[in-house]
mmCIF file of C-alpha atoms in Angstrom:
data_model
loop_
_atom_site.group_PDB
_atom_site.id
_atom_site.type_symbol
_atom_site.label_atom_id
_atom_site.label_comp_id
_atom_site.label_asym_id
_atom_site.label_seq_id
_atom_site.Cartn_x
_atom_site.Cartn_y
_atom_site.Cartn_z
ATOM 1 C CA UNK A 64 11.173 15.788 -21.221
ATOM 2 C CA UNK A 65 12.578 15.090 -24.593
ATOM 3 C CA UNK A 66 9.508 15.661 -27.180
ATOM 4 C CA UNK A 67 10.335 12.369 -29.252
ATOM 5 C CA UNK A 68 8.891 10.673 -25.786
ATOM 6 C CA UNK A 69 5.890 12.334 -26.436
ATOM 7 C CA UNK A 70 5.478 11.210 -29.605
ATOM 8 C CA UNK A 71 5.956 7.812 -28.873
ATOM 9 C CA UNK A 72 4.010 7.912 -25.842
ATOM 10 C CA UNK A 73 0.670 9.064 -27.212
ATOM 11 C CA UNK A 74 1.297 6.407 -30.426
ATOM 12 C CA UNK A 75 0.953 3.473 -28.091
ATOM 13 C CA UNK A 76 -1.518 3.858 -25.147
ATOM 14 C CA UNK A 77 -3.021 0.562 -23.973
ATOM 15 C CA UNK A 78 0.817 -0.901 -23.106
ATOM 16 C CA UNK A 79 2.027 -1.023 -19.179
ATOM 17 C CA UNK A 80 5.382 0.079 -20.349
ATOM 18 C CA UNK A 81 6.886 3.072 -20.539
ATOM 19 C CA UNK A 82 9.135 2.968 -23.626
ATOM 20 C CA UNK A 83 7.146 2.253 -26.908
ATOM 21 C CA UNK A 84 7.935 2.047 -30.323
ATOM 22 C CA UNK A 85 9.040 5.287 -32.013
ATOM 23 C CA UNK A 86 6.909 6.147 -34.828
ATOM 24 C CA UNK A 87 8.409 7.380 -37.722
ATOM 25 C CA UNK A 88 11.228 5.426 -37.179
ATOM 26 C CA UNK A 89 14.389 6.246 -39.270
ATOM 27 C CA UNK A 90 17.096 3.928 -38.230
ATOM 28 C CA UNK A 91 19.552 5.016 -41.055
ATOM 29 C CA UNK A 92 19.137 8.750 -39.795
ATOM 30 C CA UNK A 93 19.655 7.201 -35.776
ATOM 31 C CA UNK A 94 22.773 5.465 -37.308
ATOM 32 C CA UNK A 95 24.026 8.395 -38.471
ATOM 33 C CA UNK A 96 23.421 10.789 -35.903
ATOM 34 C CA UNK A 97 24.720 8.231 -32.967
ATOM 35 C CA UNK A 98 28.082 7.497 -35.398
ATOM 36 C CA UNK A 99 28.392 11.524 -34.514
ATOM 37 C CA UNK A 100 27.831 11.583 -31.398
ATOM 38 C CA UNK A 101 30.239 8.723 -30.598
ATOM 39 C CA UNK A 102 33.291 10.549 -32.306
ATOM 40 C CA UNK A 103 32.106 13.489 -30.014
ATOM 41 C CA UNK A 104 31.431 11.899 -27.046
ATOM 42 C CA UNK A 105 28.180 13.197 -27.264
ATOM 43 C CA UNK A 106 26.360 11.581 -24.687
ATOM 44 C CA UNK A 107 23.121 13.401 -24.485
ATOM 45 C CA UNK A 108 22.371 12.682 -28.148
ATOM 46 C CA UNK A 109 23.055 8.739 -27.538
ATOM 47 C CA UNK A 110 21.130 8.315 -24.755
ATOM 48 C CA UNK A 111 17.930 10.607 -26.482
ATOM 49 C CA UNK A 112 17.725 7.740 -28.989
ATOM 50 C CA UNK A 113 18.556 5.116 -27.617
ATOM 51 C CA UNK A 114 16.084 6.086 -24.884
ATOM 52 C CA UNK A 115 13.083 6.512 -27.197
ATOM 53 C CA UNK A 116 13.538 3.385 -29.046
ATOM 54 C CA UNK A 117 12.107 0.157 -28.636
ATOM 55 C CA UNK A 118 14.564 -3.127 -28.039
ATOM 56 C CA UNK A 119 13.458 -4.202 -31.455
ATOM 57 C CA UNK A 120 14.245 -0.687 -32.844
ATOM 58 C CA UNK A 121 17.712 -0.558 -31.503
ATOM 59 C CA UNK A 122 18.779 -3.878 -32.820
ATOM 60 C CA UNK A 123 17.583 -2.331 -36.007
ATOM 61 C CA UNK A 124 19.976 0.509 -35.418
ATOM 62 C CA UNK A 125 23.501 -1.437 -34.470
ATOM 63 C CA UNK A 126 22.713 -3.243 -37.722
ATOM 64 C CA UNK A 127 22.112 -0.201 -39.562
ATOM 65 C CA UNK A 128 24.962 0.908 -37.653
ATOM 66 C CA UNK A 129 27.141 -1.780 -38.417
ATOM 67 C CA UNK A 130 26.352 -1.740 -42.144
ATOM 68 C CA UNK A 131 27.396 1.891 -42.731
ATOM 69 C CA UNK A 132 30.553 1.912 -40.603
ATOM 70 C CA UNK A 133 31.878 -1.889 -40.895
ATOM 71 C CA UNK A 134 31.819 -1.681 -37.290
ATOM 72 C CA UNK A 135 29.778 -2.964 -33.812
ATOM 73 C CA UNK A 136 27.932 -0.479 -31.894
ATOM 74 C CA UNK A 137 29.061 -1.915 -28.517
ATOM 75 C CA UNK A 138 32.126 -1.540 -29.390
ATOM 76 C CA UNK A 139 31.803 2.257 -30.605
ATOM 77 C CA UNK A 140 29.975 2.906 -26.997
ATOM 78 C CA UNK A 141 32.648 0.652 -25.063
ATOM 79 C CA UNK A 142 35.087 3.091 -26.925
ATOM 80 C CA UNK A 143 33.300 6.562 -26.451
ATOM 81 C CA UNK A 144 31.305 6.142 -23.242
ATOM 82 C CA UNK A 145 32.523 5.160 -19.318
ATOM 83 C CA UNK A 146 31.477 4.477 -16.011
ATOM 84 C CA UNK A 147 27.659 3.384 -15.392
ATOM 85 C CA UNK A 148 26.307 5.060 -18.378
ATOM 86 C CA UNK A 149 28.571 3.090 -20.449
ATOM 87 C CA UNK A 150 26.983 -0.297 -18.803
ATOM 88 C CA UNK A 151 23.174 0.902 -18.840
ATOM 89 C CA UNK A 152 23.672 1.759 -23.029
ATOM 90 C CA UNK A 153 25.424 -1.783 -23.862
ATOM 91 C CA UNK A 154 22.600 -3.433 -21.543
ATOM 92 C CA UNK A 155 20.228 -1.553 -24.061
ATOM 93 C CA UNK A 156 21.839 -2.689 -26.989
ATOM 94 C CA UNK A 157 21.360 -6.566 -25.730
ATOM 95 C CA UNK A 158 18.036 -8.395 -26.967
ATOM 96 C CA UNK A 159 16.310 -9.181 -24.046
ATOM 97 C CA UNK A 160 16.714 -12.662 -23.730
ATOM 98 C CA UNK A 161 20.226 -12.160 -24.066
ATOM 99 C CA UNK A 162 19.694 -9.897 -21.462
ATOM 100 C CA UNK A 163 18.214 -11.778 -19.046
ATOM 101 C CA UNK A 164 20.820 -14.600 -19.375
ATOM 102 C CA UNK A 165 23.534 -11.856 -18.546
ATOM 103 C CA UNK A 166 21.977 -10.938 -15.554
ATOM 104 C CA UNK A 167 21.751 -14.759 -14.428
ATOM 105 C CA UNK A 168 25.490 -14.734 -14.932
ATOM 106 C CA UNK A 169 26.461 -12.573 -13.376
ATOM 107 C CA UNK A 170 24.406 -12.923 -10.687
ATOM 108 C CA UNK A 171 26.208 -16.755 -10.408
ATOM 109 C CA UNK A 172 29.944 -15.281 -11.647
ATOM 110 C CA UNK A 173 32.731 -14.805 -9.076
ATOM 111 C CA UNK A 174 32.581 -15.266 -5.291
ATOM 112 C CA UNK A 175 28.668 -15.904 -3.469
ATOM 113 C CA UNK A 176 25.846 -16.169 -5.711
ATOM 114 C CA UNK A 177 22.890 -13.722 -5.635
ATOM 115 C CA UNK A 178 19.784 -15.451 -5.311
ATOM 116 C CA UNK A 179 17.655 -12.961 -5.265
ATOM 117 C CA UNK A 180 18.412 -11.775 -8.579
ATOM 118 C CA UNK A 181 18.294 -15.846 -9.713
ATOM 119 C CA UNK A 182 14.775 -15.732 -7.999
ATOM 120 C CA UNK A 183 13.370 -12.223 -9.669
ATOM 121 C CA UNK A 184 14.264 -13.883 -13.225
ATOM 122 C CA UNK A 185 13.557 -17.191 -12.042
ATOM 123 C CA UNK A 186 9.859 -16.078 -10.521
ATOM 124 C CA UNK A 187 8.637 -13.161 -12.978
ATOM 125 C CA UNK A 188 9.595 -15.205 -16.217
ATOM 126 C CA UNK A 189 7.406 -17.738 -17.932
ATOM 127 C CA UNK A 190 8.209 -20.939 -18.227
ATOM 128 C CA UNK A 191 8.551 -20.638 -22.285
ATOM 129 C CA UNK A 192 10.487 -17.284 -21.858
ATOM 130 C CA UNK A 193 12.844 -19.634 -19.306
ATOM 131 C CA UNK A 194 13.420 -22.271 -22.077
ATOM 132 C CA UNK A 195 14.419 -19.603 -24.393
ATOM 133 C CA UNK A 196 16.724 -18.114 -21.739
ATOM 134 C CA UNK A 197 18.439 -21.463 -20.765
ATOM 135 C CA UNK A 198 19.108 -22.038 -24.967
ATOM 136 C CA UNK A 199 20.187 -18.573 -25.139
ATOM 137 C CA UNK A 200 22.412 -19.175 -21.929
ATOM 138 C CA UNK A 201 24.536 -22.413 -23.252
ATOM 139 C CA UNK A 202 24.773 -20.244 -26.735
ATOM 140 C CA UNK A 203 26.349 -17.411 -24.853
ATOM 141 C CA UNK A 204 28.650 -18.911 -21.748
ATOM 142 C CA UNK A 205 28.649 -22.882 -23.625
ATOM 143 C CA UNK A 206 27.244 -23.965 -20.253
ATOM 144 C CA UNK A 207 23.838 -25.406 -18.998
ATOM 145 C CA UNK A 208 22.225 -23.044 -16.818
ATOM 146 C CA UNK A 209 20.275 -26.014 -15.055
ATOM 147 C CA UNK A 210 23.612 -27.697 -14.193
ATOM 148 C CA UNK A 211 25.172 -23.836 -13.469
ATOM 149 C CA UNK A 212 22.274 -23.501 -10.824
ATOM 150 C CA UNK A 213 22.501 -26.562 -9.409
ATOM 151 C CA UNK A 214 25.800 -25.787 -8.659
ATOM 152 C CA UNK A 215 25.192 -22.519 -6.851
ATOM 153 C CA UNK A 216 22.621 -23.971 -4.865
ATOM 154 C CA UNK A 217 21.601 -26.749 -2.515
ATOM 155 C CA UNK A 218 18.432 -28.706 -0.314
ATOM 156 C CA UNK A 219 15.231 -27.519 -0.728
ATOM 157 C CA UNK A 220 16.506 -24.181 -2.143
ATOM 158 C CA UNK A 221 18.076 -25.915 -5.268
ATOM 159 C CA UNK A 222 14.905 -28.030 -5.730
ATOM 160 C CA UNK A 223 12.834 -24.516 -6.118
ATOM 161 C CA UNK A 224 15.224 -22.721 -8.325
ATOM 162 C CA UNK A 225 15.427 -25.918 -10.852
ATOM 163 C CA UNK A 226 11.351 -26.403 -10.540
ATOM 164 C CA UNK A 227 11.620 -22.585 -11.037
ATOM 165 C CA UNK A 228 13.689 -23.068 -14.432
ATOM 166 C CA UNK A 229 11.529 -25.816 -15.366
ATOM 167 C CA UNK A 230 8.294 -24.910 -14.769
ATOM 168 C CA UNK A 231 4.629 -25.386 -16.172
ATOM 169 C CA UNK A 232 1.269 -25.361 -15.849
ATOM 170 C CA UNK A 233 -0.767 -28.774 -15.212
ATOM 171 C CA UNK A 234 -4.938 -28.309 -14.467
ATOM 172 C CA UNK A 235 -5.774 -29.094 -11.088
ATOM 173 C CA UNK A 236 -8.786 -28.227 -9.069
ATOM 174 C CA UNK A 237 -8.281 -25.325 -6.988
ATOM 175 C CA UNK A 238 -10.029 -26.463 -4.233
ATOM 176 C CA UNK A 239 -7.464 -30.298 -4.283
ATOM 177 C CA UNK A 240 -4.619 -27.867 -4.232
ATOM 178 C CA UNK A 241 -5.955 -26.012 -0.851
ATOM 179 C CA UNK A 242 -6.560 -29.017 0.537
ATOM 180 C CA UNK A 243 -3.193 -30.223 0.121
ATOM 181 C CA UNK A 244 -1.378 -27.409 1.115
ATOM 182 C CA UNK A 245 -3.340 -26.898 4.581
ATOM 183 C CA UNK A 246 -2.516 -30.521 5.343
ATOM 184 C CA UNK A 247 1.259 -29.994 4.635
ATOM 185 C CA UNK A 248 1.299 -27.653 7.525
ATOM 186 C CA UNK A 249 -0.149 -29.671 10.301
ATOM 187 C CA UNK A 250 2.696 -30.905 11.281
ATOM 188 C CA UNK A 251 6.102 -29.450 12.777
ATOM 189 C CA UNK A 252 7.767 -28.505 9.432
ATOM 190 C CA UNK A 253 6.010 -28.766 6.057
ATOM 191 C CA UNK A 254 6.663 -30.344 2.963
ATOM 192 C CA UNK A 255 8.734 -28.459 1.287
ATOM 193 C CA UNK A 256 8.532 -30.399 -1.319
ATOM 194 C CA UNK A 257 4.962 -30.436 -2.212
ATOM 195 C CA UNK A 258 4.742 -26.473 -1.920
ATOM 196 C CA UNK A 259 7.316 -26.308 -4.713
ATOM 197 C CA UNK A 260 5.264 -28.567 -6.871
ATOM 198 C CA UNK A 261 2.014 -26.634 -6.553
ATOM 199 C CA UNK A 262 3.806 -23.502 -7.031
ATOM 200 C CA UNK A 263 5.973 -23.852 -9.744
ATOM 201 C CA UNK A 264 3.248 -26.132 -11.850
ATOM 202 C CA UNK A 265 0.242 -24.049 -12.210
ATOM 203 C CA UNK A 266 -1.057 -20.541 -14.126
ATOM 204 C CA UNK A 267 -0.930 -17.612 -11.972
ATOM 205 C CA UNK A 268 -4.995 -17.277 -11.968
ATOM 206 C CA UNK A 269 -5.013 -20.973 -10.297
ATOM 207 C CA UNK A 270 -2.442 -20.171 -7.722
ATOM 208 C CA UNK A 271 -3.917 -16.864 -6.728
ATOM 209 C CA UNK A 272 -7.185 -18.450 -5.660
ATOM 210 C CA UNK A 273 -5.311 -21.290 -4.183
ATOM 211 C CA UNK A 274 -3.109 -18.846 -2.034
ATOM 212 C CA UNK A 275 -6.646 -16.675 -1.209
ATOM 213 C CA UNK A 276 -8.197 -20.177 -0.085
ATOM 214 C CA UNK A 277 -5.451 -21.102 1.954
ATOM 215 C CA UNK A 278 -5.381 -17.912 3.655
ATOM 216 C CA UNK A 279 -8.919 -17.870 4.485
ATOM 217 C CA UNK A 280 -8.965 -21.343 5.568
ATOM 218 C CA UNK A 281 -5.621 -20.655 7.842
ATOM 219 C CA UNK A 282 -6.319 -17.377 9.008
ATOM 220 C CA UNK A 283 -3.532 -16.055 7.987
ATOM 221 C CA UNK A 284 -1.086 -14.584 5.156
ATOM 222 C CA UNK A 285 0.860 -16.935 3.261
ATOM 223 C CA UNK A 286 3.798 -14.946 4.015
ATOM 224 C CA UNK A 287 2.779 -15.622 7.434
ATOM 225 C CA UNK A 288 2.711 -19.383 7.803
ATOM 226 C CA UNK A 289 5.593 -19.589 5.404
ATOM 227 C CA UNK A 290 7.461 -17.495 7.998
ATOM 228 C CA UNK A 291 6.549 -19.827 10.829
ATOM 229 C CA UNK A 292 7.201 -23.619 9.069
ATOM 230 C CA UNK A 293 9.945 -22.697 6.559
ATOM 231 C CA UNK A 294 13.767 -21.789 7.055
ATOM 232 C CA UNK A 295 16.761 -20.581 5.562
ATOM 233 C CA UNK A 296 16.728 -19.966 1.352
ATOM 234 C CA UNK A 297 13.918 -22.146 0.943
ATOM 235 C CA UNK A 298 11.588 -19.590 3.226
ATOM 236 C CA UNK A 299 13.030 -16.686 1.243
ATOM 237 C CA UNK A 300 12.402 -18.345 -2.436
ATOM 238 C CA UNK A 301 8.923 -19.471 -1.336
ATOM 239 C CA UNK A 302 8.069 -16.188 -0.076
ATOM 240 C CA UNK A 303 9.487 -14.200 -3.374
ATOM 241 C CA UNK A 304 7.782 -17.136 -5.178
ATOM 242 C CA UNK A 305 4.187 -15.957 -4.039
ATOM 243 C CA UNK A 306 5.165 -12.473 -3.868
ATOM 244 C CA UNK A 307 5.269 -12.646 -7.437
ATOM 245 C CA UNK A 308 2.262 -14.856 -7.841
ATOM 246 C CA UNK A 309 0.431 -12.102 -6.360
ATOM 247 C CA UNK A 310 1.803 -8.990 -7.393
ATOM 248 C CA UNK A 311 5.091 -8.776 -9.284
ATOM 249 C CA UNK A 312 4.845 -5.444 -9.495
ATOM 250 C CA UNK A 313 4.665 -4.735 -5.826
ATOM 251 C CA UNK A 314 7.716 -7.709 -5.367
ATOM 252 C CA UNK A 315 9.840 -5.587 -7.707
ATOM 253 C CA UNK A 316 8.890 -2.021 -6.285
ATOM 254 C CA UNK A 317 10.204 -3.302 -3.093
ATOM 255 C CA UNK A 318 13.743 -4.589 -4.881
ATOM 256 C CA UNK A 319 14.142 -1.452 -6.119
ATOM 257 C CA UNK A 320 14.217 0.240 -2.873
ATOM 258 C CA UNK A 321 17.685 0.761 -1.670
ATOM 259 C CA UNK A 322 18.771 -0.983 -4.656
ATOM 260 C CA UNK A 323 22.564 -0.992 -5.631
ATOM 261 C CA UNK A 324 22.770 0.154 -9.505
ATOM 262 C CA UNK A 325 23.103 -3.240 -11.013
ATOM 263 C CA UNK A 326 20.370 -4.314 -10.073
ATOM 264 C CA UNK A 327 17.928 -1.397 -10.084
ATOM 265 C CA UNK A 328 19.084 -1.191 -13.902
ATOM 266 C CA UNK A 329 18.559 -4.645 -14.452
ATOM 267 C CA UNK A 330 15.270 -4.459 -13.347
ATOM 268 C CA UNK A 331 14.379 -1.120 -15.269
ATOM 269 C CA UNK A 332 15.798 -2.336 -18.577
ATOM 270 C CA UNK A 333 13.842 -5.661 -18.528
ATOM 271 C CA UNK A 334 10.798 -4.319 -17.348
ATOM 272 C CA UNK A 335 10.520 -1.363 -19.382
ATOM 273 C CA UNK A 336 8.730 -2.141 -22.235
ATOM 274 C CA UNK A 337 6.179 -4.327 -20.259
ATOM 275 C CA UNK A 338 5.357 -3.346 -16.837
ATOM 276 C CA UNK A 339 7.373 -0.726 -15.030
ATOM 277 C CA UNK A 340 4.693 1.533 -14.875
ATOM 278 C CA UNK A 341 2.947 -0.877 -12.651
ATOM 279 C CA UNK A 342 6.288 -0.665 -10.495
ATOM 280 C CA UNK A 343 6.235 2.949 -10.590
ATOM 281 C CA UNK A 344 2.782 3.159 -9.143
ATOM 282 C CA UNK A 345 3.534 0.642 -6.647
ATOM 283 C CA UNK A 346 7.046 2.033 -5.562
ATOM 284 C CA UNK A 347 4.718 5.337 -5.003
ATOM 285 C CA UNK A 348 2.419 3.794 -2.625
ATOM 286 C CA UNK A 349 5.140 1.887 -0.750
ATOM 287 C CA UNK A 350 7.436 4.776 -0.317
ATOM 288 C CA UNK A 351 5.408 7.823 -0.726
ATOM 289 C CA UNK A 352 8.256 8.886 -3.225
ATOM 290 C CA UNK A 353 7.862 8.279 -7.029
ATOM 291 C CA UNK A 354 10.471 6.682 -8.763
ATOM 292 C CA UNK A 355 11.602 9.688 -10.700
ATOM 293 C CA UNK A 356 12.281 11.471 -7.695
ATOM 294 C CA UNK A 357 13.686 8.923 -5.720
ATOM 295 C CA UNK A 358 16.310 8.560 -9.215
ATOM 296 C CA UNK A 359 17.616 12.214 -9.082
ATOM 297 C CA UNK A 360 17.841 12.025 -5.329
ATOM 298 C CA UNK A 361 20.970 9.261 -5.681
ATOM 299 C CA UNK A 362 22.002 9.661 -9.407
ATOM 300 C CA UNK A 363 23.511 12.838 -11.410
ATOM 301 C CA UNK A 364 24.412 13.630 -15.153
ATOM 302 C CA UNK A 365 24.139 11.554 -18.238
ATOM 303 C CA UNK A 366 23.658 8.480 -16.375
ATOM 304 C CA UNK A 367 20.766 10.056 -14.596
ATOM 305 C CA UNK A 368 18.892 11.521 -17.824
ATOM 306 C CA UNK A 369 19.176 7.792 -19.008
ATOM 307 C CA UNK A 370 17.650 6.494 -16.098
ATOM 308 C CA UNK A 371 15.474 9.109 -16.301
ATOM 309 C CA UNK A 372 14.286 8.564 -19.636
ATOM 310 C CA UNK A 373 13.333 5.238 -19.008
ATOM 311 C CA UNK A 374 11.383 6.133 -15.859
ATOM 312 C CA UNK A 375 9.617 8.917 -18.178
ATOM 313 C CA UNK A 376 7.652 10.773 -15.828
ATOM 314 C CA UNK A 377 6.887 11.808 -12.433
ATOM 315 C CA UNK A 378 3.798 9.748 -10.801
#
């Protein structure tokens, strides 16, 4: 393990995320030794910084960067670096609510959409982070993400993603909300409708004990009864939707499991400075295998120690 993540690691205990800020931070001497290492190709020394700095610190750098050579930084990777290393460093270089706009293009560009991807942002985001995504969205692609996923979507499923993009919290008794979610499923098919509204319009304390109510007053797991009266996308987004209410961590653990790379980066990168090692410990209990091993049993070389770096350490 690279000894500048040990430095930054003991600085900033108390944080669920595995890359903290660097202390001692010298951008000018970063800009320097990175404007090297491109002209070399050197891909170990780009990733070792890049790696052990903050988002906020690398911004600092591609300025710094930018200032002393006249030119970007994502170009200057674009130019030295390939393959999937070349995509994990400019997704490091991107502020993360530029970021997480990216990923909800592209997971809306071309042929199909991916809603799963559209729900992970959709459900693990606040609803303030979401208003800063949509503005940074139209700034970006100069189109409305609303009207983008309305367009990908339809029924019941397009009602949860917009609620999704649009959501807040109202105060409600908990109890009112039990109640009206029990009664929604007396009949054949339930109201899609109203679970949406509850769902999407309430903090994530609230919801929990109105999804531990329900269940206790059902007899069963949400995931159950949503299984049994909902179909199609609508079932899937609900059940993501609570998945998240009550664990994201476990939710994500589970995405990254057989994950193709896009989206096991994606969810490394965004959650790395927050929460992944929640998702480690959780992808440890759910497969037995830590995340760090489970990395250098389907990745190799550079693009590995990156991954790797971000990881940080076996569980």
């Amino acid at each position: 393990m690279d000894p500048e993540y040990f430095q930054s690691h003991n600085m900033s205990w108390g944080t669920l995320g595995t890359v903290r800020p660097f202390p001692n931070f010298h951008p000018e001497q970063d800009a320097r030794e990175i404007r090297t290492a491109l002209q070399n190709k050197d891909a170990v020394t780009v990733v070792r910084i890049l790696t052990n700095r903050t988002n906020a610190q690398r911004q600092v750098i591609a300025q710094t960067f930018e200032e002393m050579t006249q030119k970007d930084l994502a170009v200057g990777v674009k130019k030295a670096m390939s393959g999937e290393l070349e995509i994990l460093l400019l997704e490091l270089l991107m502020p993360p609510v530029q970021y997480e706009a990216f990923r909800l293009q592209q997971a809306m560009v071309g042929l199909g959409t991916d809603e799963e991807t559209l729900l992970e942002i959709l459900c693990t985001r606040s609803g303030e982070k979401l208003r800063e995504i949509s503005a940074m969205y139209k700034l970006l692609f100069k189109k409305d993400l609303e009207k983008e996923l309305r367009g990908e979507t339809s029924g019941d499923f397009s009602n949860l993603v917009l609620a999704l993009l649009n959501k807040d919290n109202f105060a409600v008794g908990v109890q009112k909300d039990i109640e009206s979610l029990s009664a929604s499923l007396n009949g054949k098919k339930a109201d899609a409708a109203l679970w949406i509204n509850i769902l999407t319009s309430r903090d994530s304390d609230h919801l929990n004990k109105v999804l531990d109510g329900l269940e206790l007053q059902r007899g069963q797991t949400v995931d159950q009864t949503l299984d049994k009266k909902f179909t199609g996308d609508v079932r899937q987004g609900l059940k993501v939707l609570v998945q998240c209410i009550q664990n994201p961590g476990v939710y994500l653990a589970k995405r990254l499991v057989k994950a193709k790379t896009p989206i096991l980066q994606g969810i490394m990168i965004s959650h790395a400075e927050e929460d992944l090692l929640c998702i480690r410990a959780a992808y440890l209990k759910l497969t037995g295998t830590s995340l760090y091993t489970a990395l250098q049993k389907q990745y190799k070389g550079d693009h590995l120690q990156a991954l790797l770096a971000l990881c940080r350490s076996e569980d």
